[in-house]
XYZ file of C-alpha atoms in Angstrom:
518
model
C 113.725 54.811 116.391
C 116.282 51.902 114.870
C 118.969 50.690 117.602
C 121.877 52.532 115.711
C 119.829 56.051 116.336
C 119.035 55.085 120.104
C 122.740 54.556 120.364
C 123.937 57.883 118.733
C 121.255 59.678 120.959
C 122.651 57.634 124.363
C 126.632 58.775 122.936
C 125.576 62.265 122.219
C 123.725 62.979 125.328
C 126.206 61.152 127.337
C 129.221 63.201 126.231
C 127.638 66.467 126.336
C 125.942 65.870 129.882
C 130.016 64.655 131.191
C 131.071 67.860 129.251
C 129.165 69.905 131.652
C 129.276 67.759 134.882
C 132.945 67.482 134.738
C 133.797 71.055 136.370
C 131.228 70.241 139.358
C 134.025 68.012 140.688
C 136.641 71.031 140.551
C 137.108 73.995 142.887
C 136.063 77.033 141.173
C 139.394 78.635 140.957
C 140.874 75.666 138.990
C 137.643 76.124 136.184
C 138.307 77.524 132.780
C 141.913 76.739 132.853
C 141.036 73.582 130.599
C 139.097 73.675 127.394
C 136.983 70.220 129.197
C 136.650 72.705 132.628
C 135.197 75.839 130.606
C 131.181 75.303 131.664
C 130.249 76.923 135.000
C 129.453 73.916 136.483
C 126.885 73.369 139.964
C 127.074 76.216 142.309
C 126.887 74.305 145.980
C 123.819 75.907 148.829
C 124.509 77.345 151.800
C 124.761 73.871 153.582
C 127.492 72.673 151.118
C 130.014 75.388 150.727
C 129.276 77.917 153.832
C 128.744 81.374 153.612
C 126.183 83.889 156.208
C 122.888 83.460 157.571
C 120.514 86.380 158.499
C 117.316 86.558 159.966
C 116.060 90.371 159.730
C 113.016 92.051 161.363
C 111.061 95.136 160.238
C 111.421 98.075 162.517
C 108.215 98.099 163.934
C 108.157 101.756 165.161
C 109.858 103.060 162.097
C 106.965 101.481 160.313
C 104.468 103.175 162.419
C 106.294 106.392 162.343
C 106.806 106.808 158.317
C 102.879 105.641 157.409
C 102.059 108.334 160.473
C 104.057 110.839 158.049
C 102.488 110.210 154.823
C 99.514 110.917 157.322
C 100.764 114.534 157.966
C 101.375 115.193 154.518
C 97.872 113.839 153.564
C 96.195 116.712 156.260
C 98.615 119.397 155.599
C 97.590 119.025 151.732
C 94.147 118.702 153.062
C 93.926 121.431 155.710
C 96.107 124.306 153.273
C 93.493 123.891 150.633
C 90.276 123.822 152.902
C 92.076 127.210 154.662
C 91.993 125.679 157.975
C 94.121 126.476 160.351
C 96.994 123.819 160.995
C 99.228 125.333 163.567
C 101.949 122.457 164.027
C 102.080 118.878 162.717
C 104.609 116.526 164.442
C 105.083 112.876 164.540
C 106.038 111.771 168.581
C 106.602 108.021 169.002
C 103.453 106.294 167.433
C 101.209 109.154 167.808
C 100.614 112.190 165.466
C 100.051 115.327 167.237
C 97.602 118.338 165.244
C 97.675 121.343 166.583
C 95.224 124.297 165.621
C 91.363 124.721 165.055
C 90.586 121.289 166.068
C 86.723 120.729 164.895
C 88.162 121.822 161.159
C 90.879 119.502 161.747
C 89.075 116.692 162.846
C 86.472 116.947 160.073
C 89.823 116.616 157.373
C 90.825 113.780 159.171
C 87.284 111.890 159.313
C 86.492 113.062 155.531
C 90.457 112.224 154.016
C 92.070 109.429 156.789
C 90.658 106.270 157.369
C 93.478 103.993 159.150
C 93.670 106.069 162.405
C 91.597 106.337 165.407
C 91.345 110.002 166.716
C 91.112 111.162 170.467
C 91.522 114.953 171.965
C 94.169 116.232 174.495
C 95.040 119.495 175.706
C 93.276 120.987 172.632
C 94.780 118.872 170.013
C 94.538 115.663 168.254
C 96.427 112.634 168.657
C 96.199 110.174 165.987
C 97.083 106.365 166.300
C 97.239 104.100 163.546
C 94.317 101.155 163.636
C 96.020 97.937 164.889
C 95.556 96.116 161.940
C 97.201 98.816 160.041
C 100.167 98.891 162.003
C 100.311 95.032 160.833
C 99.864 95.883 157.421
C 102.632 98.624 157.157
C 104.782 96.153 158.435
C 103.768 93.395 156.205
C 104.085 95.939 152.902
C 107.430 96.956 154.603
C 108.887 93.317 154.687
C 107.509 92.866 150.758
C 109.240 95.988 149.873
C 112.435 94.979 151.615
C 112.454 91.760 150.061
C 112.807 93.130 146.498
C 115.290 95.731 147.397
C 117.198 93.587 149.280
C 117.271 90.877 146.206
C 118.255 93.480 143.673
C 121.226 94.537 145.677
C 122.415 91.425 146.482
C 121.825 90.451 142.745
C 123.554 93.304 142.059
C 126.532 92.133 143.928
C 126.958 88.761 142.157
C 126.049 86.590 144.852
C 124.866 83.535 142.781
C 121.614 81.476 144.308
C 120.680 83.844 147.426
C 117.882 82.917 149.103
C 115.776 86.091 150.162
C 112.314 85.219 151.682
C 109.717 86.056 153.969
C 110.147 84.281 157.471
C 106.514 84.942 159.268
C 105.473 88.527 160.029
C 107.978 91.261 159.617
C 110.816 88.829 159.304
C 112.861 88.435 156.280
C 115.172 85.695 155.889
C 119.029 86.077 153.956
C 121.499 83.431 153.199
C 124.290 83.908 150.733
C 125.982 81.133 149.789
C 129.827 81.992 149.511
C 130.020 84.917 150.811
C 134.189 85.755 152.158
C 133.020 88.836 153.623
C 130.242 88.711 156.063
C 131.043 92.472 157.547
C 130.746 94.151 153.612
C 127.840 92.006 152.931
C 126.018 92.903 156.183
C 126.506 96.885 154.894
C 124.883 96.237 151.503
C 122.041 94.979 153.001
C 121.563 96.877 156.498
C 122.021 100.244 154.641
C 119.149 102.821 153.772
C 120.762 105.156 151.449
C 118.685 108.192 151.073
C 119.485 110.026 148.450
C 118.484 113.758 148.599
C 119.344 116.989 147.131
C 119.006 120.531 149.099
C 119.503 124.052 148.295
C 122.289 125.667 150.377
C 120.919 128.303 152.649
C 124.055 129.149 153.930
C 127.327 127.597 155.241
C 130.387 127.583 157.648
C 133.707 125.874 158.369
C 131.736 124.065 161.317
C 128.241 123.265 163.101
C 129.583 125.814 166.218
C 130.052 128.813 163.673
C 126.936 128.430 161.947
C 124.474 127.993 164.788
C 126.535 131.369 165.926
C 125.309 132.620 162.807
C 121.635 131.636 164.053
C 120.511 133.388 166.868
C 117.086 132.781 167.338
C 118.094 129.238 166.503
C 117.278 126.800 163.500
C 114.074 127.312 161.686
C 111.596 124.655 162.143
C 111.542 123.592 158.542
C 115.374 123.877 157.832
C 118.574 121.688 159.663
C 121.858 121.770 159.773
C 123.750 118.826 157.918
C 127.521 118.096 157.996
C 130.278 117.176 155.287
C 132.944 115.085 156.937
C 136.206 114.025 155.568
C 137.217 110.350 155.235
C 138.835 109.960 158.832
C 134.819 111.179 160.158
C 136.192 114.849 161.043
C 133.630 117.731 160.077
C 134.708 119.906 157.560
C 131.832 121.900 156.401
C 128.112 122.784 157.466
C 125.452 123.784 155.743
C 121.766 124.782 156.530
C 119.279 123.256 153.925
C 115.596 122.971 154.055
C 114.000 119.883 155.696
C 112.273 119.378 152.652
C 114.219 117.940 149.755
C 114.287 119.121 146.273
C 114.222 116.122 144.763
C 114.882 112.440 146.424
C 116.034 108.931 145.107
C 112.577 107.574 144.291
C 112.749 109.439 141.179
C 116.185 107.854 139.692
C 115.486 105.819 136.845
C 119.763 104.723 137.003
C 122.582 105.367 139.474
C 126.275 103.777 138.301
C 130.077 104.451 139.243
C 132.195 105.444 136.840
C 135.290 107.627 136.778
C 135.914 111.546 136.190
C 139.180 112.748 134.318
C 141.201 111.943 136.775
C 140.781 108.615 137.092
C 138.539 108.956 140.638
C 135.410 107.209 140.920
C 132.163 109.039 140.698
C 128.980 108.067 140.990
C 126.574 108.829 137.486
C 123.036 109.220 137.844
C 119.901 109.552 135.841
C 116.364 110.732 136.959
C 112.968 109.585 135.528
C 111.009 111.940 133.648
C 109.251 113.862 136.454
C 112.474 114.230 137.939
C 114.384 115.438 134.736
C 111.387 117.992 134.804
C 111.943 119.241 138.702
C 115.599 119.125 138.381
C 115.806 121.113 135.407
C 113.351 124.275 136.841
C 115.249 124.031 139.773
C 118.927 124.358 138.594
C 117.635 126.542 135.531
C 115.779 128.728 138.410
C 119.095 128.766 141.106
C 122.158 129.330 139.133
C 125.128 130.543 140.990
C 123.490 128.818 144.015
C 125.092 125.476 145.623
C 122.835 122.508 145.600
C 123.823 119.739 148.551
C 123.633 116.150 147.391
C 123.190 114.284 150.966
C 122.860 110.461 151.204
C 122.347 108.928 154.356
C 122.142 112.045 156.320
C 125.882 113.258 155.595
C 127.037 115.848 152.704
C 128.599 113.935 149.794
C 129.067 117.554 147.704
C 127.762 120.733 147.660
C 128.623 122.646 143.863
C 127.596 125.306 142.743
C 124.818 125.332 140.060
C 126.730 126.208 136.730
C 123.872 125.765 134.441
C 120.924 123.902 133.771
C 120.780 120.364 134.741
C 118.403 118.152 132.842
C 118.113 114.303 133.123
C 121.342 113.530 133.577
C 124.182 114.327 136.686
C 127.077 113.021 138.633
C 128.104 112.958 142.155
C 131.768 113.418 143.395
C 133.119 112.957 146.705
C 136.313 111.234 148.545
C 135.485 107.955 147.093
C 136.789 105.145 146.812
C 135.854 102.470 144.284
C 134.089 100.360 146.558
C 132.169 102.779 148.248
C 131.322 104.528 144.737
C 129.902 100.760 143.722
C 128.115 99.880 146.951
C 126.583 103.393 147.010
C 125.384 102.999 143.089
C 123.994 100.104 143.715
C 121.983 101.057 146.781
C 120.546 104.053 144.840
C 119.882 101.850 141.497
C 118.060 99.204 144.164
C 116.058 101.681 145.873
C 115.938 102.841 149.410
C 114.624 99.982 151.879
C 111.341 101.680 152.743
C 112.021 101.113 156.253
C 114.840 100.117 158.573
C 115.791 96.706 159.404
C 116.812 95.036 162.730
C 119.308 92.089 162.412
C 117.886 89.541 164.542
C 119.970 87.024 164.262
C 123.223 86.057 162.376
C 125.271 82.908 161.675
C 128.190 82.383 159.513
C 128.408 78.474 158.304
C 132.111 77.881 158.001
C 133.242 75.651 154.584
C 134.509 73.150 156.471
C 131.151 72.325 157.766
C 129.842 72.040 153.824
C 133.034 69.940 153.341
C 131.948 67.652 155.861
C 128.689 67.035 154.988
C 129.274 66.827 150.949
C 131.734 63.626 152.536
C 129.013 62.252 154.431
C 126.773 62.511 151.725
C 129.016 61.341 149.202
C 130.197 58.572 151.123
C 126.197 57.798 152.168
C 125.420 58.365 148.268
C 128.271 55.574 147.084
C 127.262 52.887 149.843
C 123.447 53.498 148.911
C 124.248 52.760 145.034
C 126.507 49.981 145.762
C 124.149 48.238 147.677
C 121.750 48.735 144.545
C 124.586 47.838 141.857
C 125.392 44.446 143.874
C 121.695 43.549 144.381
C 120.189 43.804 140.471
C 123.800 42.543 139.344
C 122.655 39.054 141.471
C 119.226 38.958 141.179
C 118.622 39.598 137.468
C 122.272 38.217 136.384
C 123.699 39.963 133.257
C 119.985 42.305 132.765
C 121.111 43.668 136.386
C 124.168 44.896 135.017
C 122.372 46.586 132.350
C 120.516 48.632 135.237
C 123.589 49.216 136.761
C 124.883 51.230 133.531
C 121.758 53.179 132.767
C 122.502 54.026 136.293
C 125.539 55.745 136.150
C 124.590 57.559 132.912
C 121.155 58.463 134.915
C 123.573 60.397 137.275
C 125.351 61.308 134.704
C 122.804 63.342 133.559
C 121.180 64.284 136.435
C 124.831 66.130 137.621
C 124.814 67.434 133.816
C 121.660 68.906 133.711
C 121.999 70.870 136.992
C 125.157 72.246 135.943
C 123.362 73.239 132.782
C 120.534 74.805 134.580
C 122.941 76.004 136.879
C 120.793 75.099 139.805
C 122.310 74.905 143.610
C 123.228 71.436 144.991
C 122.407 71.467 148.921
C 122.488 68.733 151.393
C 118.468 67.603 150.743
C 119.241 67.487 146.880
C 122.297 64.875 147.483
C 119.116 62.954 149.498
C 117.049 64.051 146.064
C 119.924 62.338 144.415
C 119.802 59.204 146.446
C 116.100 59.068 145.985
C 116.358 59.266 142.284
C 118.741 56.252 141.749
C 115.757 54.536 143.876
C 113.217 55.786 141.332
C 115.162 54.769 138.443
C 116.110 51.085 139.771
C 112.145 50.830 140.554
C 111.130 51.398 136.431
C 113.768 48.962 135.781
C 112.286 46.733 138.359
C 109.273 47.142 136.597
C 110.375 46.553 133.752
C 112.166 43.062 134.734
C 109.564 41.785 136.360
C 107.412 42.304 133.468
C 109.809 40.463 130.925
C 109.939 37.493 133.811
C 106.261 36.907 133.749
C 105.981 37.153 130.003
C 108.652 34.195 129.773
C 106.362 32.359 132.436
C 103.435 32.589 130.096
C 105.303 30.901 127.448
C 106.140 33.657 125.426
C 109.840 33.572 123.045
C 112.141 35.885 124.628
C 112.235 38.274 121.644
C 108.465 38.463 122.512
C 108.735 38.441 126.323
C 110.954 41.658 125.714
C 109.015 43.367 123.566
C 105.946 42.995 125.345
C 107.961 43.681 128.741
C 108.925 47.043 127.568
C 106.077 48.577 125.537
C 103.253 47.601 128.100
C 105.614 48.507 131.312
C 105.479 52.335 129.799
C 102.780 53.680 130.885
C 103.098 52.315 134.018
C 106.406 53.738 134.766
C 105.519 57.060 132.823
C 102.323 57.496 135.641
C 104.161 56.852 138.172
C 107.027 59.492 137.350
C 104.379 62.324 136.180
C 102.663 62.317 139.496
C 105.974 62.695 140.765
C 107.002 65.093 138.820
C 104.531 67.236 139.519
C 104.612 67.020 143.321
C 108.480 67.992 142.650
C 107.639 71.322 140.046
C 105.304 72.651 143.329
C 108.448 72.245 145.391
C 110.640 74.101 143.179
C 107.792 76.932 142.562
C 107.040 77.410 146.058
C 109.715 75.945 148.481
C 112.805 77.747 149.436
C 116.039 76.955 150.228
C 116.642 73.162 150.752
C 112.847 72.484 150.330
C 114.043 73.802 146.919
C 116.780 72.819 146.290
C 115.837 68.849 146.829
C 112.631 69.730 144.290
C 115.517 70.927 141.818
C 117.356 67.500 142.031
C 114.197 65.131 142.042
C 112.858 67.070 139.208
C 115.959 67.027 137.028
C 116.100 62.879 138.374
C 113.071 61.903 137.148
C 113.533 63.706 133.561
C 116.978 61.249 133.567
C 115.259 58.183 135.085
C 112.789 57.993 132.034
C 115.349 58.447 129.322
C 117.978 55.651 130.749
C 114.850 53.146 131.850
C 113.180 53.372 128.571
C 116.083 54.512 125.787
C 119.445 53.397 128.059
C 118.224 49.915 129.173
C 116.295 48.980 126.288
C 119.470 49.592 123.522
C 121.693 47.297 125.986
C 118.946 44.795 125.862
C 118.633 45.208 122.143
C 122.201 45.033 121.458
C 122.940 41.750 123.487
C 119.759 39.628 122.964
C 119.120 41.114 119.556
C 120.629 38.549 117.434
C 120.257 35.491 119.702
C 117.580 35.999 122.026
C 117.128 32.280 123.651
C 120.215 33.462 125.410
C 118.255 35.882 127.656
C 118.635 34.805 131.486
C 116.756 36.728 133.913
């Protein structure tokens, strides 16, 4: 490549990388108000700009309890088409409790269960989950909850989350930014079941219809309430226990607004659902149909006509709770319930503190390294000390490009990247200085200095590189986010050490080379 190229490259690479660097140095409010402030710029971790810290743990005996109830419905299946006798199934802490003829049950549960250890008392069985299947419940819990929990918080904008295992049953949350740790906290504690029950019959209140029940409510059916916004019950109803159809099946869930201009939440089923939800509404007509989530009535219509794949859900709404409550259903329930553990919220003022240590630590670090090459290689130094700022330079411009998350550890990665780059340049120096000794012309000692100093620095930033890629694949959070800053530095260091450096050198000692001093 001829010198004028190198120095079009170094202008255009310069400008655009400043272009997008620039707005990293603004608040975010004050960005896109200029046509130079229009790029997104870095989005600052945790550590930097505050925001909340969670540490959630699985529920272990919810765990235990729901894999206990796919149990039951594995033995009711079991026992209704063998024709044995199954005279009460019920879950009781972390035991499930068969009742009936007990040699045919037991022989279901040795030929169909394999996860449960079986013992007899007072002419039933009690079933226990295996110890190392209670551990694994728990484990697939946590994975599940992980993904839920990352598509509703994706969902909610939250830009560089981190959302990540923390040892068994633990999951670990930080949002960077967050204003509102309470409205956050209900995203992500939240089940939302989403379930949809015929109405067996109704009454202004839970007192009048048990009044209506004598012999009390059925095993299989409950009551559930509609309340108003201020938590008062205004209706109840008497549904089956078991649901028509559930959330699992919703292929989309999305607020929107009716007529009227009131939010409502839209939904969509998958294909087996369309399919249910279309015999049953085609089959009940002129019959209400209760859409609960969480437990509590949201609306209970009246079937009109066939419903295929698509419906909508009205209720006292407002906009946010019509979003949060989409979102939820579009995520996915959270397979089991979480416990927060612990919870910190890491004020901006801390993040403003440490970006001025690290700035501060950053500038004295480079000036150190500015004031040292400037004196001990003379005018050459100074040529470092340019391909140094651009190396930065590019390093901030690449980030924001990549939109990656500056944290504390990446200002270190910064730090350690100006290192890096002075190193190759040391190299590079020391190389031209021992070609001069030889007796080589300074056009030669240059040459030389530069093409045989390549692979040498190019090794030595590849193994690097790659130990910084496994940090970025693997790590989380600061472990991460240092990866993303070395990585990005290294990329810089070998443009301005081998393109930067080597068109100053050009430039200067081109024409008159016996003027070289280094």
């Amino acid at each position: 490549m001829t010198l004028r190229n190198r120095w079009i490259l170094i202008g255009v690479v310069t400008v655009m990388m400043t272009y997008l660097a620039l707005p990293s140095f603004f608040p975010e409010k004050e960005r896109g108000k200029h046509w130079w402030l229009r790029s997104e710029g870095m989005t600052l971790g945790l550590d930097l700009q505050g925001g909340v810290h969670w540490l959630l743990r699985v529920d272990e005996k919810a765990a235990v309890q729901r894999e206990l109830e796919k149990v039951q419905a594995t033995i009711t299946d079991a026992a209704t088409e063998a024709k044995v006798s199954l005279a009460g199934a019920e879950v009781k802490g972390d035991a499930l409790i068969l009742k009936g003829d007990v040699p045919g049950l037991r022989k279901i549960v040795d030929e169909n269960v394999r996860i449960v250890d079986v013992d007899e008392s007072d002419g039933a069985l009690v079933l226990k989950l295996q110890a190392r299947y209670v551990r694994d419940a728990i484990d697939r819990g946590a994975a599940t909850a992980v993904e839920v929990l990352r598509k509703r918080i994706d969902e909610k904008g939250v830009r560089e989350p981190v959302i990540a295992p923390q040892g068994h049953g633990r999951i670990l949350v930080q949002m960077p930014g967050v204003q509102d740790p309470a409205e956050a906290r209900g995203l992500i504690e939240k089940t939302t079941f989403l379930e949809f029950k015929q109405v067996l019959d109704a009454a202004p209140n839970q007192a009048l219809l048990e009044a209506k029940l004598p012999s009390g409510v059925p095993e299989d059916q409950q009551i559930v309430l509609s309340e108003t916004r201020a938590g008062k019950e205004s209706e109840a109803l008497l549904v089956p226990k078991k649901a028509v159809l559930k959330g699992d099946m919703l292929e989309d869930a999305r607020m929107e607004f009716d007529r009227r201009n009131r939010p409502i939440i839209t939904f969509q089923w998958n294909s087996e659902g369309a399919r249910v939800f279309r015999d049953f509404t085609g089959a009940n007509i002129g019959h209400r149909l209760a859409a609960i989530i969480d437990g509590k009535v949201v609306t209970a219509p009246v079937i009109q006509s066939k419903i295929g794949r698509r419906g909508e859900i009205t209720g006292d709404f407002t906009r946010d709770e019509a979003n949060n409550t989409a979102i939820q259903l579009r995520s996915g329930a959270l397979p089991i319930p979480l416990v927060l553990e612990e919870e910190r919220a890491i004020g901006p003022s801390l993040g403003a503190d440490s970006i001025r240590d690290g700035i501060h630590a950053s500038l004295l670090g480079a000036g150190l390294v500015f004031l040292f090459m400037a004196v001990y290689y003379s005018l050459t130094g100074l040529f470092v000390d340019l391909a140094l700022i651009v190396n930065v330079v590019i390093l901030l411009g690449l980030m924001s490009a990549f939109k990656a998350t500056m944290t504390l550890p990446g200002i270190a990665g910064v730090v350690l990247t100006v290192g890096m780059a002075v190193d190759s340049n040391v190299i590079i120096c020391e190389r031209i200085r021992e070609e001069l000794r030889l007796g080589k012309t300074p056009r030669a000692a240059i040459q030389v200095g530069y093409t045989r100093s390549f692979w040498t620095i190019f090794d030595s930033h590849v193994t690097a590189l790659l130990s910084s890629v496994i940090l970025v694949m693997i790590g989380r959070g600061p472990v991460q986010g240092f990866g993303v800053t070395l990585t990005i530095g290294l990329v810089a260091s070998m443009f301005t050490s081998l393109v930067v450096t080597r068109a100053l050198t050009d430039t200067v000692y081109g024409p008159n080379p016996e003027r070289l001093r280094i």
